[in-house]
Coordinates of C-alpha atoms in Angstrom, one line a residue:
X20 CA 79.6 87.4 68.2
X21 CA 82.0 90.4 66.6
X22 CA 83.6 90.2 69.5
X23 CA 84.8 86.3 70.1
X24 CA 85.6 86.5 67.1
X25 CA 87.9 89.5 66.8
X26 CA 91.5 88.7 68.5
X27 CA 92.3 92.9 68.6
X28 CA 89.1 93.1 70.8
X29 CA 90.2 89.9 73.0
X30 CA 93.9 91.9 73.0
X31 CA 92.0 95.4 74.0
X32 CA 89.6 93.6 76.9
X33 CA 92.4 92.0 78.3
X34 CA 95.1 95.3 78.2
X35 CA 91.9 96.9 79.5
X36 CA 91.1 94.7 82.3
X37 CA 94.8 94.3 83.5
X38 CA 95.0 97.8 84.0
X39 CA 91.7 98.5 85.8
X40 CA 93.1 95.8 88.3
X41 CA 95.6 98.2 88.5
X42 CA 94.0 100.9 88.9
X43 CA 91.9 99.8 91.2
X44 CA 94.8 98.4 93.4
X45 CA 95.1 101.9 94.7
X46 CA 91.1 102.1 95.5
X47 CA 91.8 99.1 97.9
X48 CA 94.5 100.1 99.5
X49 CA 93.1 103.3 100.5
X50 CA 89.9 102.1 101.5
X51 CA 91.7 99.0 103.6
X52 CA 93.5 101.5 105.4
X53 CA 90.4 103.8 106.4
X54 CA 88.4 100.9 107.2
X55 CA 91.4 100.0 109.7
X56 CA 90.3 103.1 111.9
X57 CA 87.2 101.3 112.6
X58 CA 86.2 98.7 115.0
X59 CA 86.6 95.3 113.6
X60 CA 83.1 93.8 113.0
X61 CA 82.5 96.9 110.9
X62 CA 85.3 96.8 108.9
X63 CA 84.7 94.2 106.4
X64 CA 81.4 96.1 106.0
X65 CA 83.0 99.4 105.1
X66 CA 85.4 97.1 102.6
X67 CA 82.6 96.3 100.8
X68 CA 80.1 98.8 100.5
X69 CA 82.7 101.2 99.8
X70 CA 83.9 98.6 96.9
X71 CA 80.3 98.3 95.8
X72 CA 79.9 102.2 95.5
X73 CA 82.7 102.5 93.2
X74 CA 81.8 99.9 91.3
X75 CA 78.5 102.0 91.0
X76 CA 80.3 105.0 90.8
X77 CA 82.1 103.8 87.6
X78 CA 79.1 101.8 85.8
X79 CA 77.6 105.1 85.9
X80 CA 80.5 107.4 84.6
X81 CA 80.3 104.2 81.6
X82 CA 76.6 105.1 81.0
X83 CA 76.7 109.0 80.6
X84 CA 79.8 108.9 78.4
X85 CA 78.9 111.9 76.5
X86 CA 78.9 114.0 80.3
X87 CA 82.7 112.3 80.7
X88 CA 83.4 113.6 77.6
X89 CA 81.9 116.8 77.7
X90 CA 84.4 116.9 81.4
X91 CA 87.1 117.8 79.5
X92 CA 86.0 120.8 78.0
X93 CA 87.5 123.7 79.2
X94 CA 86.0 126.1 81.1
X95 CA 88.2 128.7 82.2
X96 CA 92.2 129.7 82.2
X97 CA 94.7 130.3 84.9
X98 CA 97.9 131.6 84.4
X99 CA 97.8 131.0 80.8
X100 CA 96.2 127.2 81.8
X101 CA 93.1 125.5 80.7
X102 CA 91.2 124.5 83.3
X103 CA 88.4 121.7 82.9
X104 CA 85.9 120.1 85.1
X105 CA 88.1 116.0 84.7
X106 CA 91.3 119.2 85.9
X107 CA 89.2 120.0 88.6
X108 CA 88.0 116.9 90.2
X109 CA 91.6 115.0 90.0
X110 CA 93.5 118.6 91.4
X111 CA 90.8 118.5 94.4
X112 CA 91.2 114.5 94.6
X113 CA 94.7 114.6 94.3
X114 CA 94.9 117.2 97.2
X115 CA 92.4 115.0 99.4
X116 CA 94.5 112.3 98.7
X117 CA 98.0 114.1 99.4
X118 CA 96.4 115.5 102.8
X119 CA 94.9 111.8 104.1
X120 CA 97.8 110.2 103.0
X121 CA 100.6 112.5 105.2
X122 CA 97.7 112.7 108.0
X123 CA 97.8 108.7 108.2
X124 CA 101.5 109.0 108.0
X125 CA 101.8 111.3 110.7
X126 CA 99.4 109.2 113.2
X127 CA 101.0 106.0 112.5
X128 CA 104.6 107.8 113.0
X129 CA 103.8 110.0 116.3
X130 CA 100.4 109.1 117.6
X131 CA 100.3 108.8 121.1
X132 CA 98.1 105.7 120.9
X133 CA 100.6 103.9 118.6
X134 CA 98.0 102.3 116.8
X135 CA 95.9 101.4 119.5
X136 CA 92.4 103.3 120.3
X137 CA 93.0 105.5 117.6
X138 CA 92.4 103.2 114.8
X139 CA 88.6 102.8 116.6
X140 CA 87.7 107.1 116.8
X141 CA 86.7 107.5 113.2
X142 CA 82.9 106.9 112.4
X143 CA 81.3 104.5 110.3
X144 CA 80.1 107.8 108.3
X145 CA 82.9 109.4 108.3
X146 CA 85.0 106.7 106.6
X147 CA 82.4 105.7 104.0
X148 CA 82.2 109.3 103.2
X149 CA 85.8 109.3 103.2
X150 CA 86.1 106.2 100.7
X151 CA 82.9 107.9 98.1
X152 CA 84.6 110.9 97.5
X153 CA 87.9 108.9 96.7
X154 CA 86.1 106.9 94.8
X155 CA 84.6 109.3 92.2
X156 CA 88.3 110.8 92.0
X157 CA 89.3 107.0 91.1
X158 CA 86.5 105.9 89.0
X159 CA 86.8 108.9 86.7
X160 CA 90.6 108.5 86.0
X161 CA 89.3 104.4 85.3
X162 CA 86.8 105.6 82.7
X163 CA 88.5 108.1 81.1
X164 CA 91.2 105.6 80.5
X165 CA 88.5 102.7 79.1
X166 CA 87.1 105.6 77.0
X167 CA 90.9 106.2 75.2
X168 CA 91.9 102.7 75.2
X169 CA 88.4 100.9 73.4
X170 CA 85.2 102.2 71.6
X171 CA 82.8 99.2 72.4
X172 CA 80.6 100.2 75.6
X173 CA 80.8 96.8 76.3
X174 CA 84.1 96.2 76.3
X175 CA 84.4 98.7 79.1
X176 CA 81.4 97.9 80.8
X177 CA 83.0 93.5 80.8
X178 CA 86.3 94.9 81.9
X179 CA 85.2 97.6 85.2
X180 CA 82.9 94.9 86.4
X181 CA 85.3 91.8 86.2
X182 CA 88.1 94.1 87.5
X183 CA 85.9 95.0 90.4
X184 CA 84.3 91.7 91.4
X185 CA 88.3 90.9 91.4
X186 CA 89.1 93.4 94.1
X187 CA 86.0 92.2 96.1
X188 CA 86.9 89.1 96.9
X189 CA 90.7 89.6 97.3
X190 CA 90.2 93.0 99.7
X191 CA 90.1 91.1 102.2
X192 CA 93.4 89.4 102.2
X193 CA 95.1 92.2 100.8
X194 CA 93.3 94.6 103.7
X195 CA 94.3 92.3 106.7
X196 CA 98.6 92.0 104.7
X197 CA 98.6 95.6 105.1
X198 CA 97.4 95.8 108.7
X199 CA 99.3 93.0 109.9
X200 CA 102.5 94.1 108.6
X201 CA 103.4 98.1 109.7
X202 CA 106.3 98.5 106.9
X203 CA 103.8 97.4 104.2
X204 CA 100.9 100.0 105.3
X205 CA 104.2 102.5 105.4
X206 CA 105.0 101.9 101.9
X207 CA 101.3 101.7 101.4
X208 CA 100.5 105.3 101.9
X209 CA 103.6 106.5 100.4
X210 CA 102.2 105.1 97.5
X211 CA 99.3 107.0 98.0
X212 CA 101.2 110.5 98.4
X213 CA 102.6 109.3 94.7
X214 CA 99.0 108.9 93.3
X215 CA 98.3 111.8 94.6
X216 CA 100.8 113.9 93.1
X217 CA 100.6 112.2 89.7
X218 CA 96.6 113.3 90.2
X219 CA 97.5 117.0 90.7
X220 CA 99.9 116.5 87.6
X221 CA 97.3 115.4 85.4
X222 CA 95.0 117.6 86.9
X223 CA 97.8 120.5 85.1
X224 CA 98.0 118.7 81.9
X225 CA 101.2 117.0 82.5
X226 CA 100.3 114.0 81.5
X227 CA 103.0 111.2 83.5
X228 CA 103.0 107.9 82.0
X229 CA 101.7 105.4 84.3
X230 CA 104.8 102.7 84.1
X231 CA 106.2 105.7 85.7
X232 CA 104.1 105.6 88.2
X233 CA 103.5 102.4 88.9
X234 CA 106.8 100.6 88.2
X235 CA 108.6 102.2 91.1
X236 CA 105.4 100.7 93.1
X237 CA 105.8 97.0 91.3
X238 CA 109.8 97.4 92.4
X239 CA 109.0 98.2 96.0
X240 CA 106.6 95.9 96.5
X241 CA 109.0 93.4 95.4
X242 CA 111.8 94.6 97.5
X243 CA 109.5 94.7 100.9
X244 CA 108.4 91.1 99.6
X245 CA 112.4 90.1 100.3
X246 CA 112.3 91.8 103.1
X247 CA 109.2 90.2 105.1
X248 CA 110.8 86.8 103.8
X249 CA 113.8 87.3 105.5
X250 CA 112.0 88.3 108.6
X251 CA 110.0 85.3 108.0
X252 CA 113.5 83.3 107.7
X253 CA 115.2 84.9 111.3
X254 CA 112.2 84.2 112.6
X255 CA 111.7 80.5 112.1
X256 CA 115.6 80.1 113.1
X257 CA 115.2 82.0 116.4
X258 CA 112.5 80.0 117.6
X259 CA 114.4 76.5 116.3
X260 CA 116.4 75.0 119.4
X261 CA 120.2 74.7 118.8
X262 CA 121.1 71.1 120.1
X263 CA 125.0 71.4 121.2
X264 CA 126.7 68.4 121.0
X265 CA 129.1 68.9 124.7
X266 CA 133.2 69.8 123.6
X267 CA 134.4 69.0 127.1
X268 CA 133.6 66.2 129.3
X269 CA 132.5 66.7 133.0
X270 CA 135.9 66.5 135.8
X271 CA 134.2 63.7 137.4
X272 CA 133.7 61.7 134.6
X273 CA 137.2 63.0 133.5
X274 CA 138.8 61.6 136.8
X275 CA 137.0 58.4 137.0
X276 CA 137.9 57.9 133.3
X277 CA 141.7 58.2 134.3
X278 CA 141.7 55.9 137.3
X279 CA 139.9 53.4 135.3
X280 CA 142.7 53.5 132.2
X281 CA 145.2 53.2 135.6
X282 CA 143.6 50.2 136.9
X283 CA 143.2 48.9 133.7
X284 CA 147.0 49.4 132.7
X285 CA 148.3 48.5 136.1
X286 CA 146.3 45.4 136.1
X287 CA 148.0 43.0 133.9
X288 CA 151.7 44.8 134.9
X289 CA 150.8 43.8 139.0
X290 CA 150.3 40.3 137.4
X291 CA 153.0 39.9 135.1
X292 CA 155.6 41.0 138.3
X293 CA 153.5 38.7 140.9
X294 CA 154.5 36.0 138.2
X295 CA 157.9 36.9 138.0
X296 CA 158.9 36.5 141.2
X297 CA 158.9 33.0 142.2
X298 CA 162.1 33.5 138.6
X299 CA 164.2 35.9 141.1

């Protein structure tokens, strides 16, 4: 009851759930992009269980708080820098992330397949794999932002579940607008080579504020969302016919137009002179 009635706590859940659909945003896109490599009847599978395991992932990062905590303890120094477990798992995260990221660019750029067969090689395994160990990487940077934003479990707990039940149903949609549209799954894992060096920064203890990270994303989004409209636009008026209305009339009609005006102004002349003789 605290809590419905408390307007900084409604303020906090909703900052908080806002920016775990954020965050989250990149979990989808990178696991709509390695579910793409697999045959279709398995993707929306993939999509989902890999989803559900980050949901997991993060409702159980949520209940051993103390052991999130307790990550960012250091526990040893390089080069004069701390290094702690939460260092450890977003430098080796980031990396993944940094490495999958250029490989996908790389295929989609020069693969010989050109998006054909290759999208079908990976395994089932392999991608869900793939999509769990991005997903610890993910759900730990959620959590230990719900830990510094709120104090009540369950404030955390309300927000990571709705965020995630949000990204369930809509992966769908936003998976199949990324693989429909090639410059969107460009810009799509160039976003992901950002993550992944903003992981490696944190991961260094420079901490990058996260407008900085994602409002370049927001503004590129929203540039490649004019873009695909004017495709949309060229589109529609290529495939409209163009009706001409005809500048020039045809020589035949052009002829028989003139020796009709001829009769016609000939006619009552012939007359008027037939009429006038009988005068002379």
């Amino acid at each position: 009851m605290e809590f419905l009635a408390s307007p900084e706590l409604w303020i906090a859940f909703a900052t908080l759930l806002l920016l775990e659909i954020v965050l989250g945003i990149d979990n989808v896109v990178f696991i709509s992009i390695l579910a793409g490599r697999l045959p279709e009847h398995q993707q929306a599978r993939a999509r989902t269980i890999g989803l559900s395991l980050a949901l997991i992932t993060r409702l159980l990062l949520l209940a051993s708080l103390s052991w999130v905590i307790g990550l960012t303890a250091p526990l040893f120094t390089v080069l004069g820098q701390e290094i702690s477990g939460r260092d450890l798992i977003l430098l080796l995260g980031g990396a993944f992330l940094l490495g999958k990221a250029t490989y996908e660019i790389h295929e989609h750029l020069e693969g010989s397949d050109h998006g054909g067969a290759g999208k079908k090689a990976a395994s089932f395994g392999s991608v869900i794999v793939q999509i769990l160990i991005l997903d610890v990487v993910f759900s730990l940077d959620s959590v230990i932002t719900a830990v510094g934003m709120v104090d009540e479990l369950f404030i955390m707990v309300a927000a990571v579940v709705i965020a995630m039940v949000i990204m369930l149903v809509s992966v769908g949609v936003i998976s199949d607008f990324v693989n429909k549209h090639p410059t969107v799954k460009m810009l799509a894992l160039s976003f992901l080579l950002l993550i992944g060096g903003s992981l490696i920064a944190e991961g260094l203890d420079q901490h990058i504020p996260k407008g900085y990270v994602y409002g370049p994303i927001a503004f590129s989004i929203f540039v490649e969302f004019l873009n695909l409209r004017a495709k949309s636009r060229r589109k529609r008026q290529e495939a409209t016919p163009v009706h001409l209305h005809p500048t020039y009339v045809k020589d035949g009609q052009q002829r028989a137009g003139a020796s009709t005006g001829a009769g016609a102004s000939t006619g009552p002349a012939t007359e008027a002179s037939t009429e006038a003789e009988p005068v002379k």
